[in-house]
PDB file of C-alpha atoms in Angstrom:
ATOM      1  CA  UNK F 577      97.691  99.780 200.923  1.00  0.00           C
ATOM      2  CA  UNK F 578      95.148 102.012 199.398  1.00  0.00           C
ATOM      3  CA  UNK F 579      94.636 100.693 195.789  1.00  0.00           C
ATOM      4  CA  UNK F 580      95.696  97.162 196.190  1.00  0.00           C
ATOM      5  CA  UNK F 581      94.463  96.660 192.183  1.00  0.00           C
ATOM      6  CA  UNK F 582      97.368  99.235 191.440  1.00  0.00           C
ATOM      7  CA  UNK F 583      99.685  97.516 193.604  1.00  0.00           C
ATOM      8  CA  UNK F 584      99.135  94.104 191.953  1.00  0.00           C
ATOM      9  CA  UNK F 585      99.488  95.682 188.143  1.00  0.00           C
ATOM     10  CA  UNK F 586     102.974  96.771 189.009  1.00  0.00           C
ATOM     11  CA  UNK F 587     104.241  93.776 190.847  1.00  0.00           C
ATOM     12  CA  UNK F 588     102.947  92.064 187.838  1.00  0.00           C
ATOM     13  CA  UNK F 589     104.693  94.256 185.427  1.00  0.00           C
ATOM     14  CA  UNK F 590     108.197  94.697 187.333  1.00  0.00           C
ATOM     15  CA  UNK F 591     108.142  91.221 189.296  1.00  0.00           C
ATOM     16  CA  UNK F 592     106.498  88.861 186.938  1.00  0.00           C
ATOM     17  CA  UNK F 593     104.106  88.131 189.729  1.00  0.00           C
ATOM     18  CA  UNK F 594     100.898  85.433 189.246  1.00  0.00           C
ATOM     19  CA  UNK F 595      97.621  86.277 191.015  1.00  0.00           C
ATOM     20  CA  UNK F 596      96.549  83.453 192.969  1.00  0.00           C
ATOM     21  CA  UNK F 597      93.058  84.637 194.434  1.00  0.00           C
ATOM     22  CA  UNK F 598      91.726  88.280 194.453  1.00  0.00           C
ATOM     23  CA  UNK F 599      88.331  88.442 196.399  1.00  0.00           C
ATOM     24  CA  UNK F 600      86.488  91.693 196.084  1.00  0.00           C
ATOM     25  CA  UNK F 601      85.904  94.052 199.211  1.00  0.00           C
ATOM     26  CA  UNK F 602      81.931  94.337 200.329  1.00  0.00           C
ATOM     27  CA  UNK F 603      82.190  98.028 199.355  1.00  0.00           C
ATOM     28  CA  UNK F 604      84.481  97.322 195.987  1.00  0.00           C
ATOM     29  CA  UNK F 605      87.960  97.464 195.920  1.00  0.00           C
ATOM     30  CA  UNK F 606      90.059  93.991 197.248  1.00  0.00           C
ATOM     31  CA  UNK F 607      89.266  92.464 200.443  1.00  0.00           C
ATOM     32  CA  UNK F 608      92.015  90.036 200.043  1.00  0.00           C
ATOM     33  CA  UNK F 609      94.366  88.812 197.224  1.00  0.00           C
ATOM     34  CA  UNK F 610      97.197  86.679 196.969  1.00  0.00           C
ATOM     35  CA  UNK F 611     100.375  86.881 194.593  1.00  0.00           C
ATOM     36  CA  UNK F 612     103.266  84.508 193.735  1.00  0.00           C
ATOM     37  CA  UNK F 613     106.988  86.642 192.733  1.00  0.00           C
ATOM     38  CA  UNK F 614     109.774  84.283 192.057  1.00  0.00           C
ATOM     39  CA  UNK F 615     108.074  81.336 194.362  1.00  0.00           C
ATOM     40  CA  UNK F 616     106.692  83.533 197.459  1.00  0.00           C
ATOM     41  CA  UNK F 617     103.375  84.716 198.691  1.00  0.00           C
ATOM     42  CA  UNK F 618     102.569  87.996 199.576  1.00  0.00           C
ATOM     43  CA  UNK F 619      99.274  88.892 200.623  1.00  0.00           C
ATOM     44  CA  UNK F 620      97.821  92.397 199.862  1.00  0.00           C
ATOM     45  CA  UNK F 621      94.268  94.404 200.611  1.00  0.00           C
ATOM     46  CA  UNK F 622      93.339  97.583 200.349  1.00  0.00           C
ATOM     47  CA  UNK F 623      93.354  99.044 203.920  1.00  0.00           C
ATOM     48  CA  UNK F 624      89.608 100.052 203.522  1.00  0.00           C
ATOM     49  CA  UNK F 625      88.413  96.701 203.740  1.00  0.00           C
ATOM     50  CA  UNK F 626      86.556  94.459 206.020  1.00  0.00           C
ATOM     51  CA  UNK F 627      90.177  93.568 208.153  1.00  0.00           C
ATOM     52  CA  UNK F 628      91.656  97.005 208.426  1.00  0.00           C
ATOM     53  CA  UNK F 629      94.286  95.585 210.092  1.00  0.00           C
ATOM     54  CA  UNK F 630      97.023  96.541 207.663  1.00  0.00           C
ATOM     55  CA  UNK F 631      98.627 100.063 206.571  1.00  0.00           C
ATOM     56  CA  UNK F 632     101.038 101.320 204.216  1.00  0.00           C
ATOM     57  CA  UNK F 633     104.452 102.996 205.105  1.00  0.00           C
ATOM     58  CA  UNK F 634     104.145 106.190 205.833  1.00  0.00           C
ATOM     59  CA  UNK F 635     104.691 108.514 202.885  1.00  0.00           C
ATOM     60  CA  UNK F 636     108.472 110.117 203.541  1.00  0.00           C
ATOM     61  CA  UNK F 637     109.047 107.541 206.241  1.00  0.00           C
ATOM     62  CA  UNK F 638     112.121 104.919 205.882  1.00  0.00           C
ATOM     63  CA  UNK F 639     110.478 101.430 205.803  1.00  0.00           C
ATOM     64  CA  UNK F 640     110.666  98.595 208.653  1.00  0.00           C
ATOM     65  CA  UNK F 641     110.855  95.827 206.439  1.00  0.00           C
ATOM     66  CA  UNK F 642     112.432  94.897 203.550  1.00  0.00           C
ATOM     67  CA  UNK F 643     111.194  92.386 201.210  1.00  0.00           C
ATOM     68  CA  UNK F 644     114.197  90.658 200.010  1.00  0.00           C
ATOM     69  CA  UNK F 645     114.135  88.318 196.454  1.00  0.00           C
ATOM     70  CA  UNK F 646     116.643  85.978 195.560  1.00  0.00           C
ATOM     71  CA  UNK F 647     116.574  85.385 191.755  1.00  0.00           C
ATOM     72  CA  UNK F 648     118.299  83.430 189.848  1.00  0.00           C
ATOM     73  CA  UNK F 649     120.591  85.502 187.637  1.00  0.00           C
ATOM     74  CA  UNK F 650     122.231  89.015 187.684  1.00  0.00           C
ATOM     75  CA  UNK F 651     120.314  89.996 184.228  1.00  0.00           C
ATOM     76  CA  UNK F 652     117.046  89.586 186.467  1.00  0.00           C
ATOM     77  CA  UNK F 653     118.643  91.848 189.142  1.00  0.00           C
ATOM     78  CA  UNK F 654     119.333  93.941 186.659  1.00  0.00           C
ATOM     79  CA  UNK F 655     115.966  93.846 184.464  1.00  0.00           C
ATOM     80  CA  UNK F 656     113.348  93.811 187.416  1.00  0.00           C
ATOM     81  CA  UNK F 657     115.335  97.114 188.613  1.00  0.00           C
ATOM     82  CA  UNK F 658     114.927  99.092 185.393  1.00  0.00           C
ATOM     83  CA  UNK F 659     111.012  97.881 185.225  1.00  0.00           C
ATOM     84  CA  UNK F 660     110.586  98.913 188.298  1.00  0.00           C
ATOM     85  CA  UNK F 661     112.195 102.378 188.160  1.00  0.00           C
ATOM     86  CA  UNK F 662     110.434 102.620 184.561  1.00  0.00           C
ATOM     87  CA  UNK F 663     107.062 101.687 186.473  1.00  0.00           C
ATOM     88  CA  UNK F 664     107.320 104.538 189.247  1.00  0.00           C
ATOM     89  CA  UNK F 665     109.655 103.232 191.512  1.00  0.00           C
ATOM     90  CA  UNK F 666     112.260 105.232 193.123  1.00  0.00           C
ATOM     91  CA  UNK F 667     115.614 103.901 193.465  1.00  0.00           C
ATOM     92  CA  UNK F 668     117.472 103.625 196.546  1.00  0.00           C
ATOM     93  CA  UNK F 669     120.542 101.676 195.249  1.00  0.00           C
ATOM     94  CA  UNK F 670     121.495 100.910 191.421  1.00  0.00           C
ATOM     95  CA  UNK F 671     122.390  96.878 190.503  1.00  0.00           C
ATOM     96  CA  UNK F 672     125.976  96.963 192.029  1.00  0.00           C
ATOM     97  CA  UNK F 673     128.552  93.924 192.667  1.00  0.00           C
ATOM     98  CA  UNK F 674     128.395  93.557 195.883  1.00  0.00           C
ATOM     99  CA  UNK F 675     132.090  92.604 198.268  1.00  0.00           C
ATOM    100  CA  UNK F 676     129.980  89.739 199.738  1.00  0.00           C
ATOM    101  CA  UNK F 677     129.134  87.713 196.223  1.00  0.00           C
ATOM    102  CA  UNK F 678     125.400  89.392 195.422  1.00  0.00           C
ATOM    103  CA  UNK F 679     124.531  91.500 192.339  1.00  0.00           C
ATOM    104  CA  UNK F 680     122.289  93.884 194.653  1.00  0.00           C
ATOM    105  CA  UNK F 681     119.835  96.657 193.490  1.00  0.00           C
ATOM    106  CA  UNK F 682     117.103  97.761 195.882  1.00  0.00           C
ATOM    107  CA  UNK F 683     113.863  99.981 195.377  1.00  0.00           C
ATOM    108  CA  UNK F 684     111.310 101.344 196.994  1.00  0.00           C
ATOM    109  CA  UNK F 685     107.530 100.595 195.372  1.00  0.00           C
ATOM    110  CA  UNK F 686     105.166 103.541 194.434  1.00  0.00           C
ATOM    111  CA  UNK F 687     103.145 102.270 197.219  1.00  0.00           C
ATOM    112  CA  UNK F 688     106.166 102.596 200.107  1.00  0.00           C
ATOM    113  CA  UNK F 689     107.165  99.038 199.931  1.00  0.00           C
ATOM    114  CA  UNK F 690     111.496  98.274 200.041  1.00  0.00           C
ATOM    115  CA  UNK F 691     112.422  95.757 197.548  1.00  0.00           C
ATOM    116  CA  UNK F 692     115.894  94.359 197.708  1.00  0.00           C
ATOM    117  CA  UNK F 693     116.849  92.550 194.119  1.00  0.00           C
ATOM    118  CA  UNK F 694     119.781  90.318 194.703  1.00  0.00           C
ATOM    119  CA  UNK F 695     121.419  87.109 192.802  1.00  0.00           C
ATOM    120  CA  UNK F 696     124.494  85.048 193.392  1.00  0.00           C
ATOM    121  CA  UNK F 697     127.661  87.062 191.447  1.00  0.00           C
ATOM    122  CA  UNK F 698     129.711  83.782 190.196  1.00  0.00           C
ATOM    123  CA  UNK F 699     131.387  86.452 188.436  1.00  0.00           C
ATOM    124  CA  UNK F 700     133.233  88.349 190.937  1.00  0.00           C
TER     125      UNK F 700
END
């Protein structure tokens, strides 16, 4: 991740998220920081800092992993997918009932990173 500040502003904006600790690189920037989104951790840095043990998806690249949040109503599915598209997101796949009981949306994150949005679809 190259501007790990960035990254935290949007998953703050689109995910709701709640910085835990943010320590500050030698050189500037952030060394280490932790988030909580919907009751997870996910641990960012930029990949200039003391570790450099971490990269971001290549740009044009499909992703390897997908980070996958279960939330706890469609509207959220919904709602976190238009904030995120409205943040600088690009969508891979609109809110959609899916056949196997999800309302299902996925992204992928200005910064490369595949989010898959997904709730329980009592209604189907």
């Amino acid at each position: 991740m190259t501007d790990a500040a960035a990254a935290m502003t949007f998953y703050r904006n689109v995910f709701d998220a709640v910085e835990r600790r943010c320590l500050p690189g030698r050189a500037g920037g952030v060394a280490h920081a932790e988030l909580t989104i919907n009751r997870g951790l996910i641990v960012l840095s930029d990949t200039e800092s003391e570790a450099e043990t971490t990269a971001p998806p290549l740009p044009g690249e499909g992703a390897s992993v997908s980070l996958r949040l279960m939330l706890p109503s469609i509207e959220l599915v919904d709602a976190w997918y238009a904030r995120a598209v409205s943040n600088g997101a690009a969508p891979e796949m609109a809110p959609t009932n899916a056949y196997w009981g999800l309302r299902f949306a996925a992204v992928r994150d200005p910064f490369g990173h595949r989010w898959i949005l997904q709730a329980r679809n009592e209604a189907r």
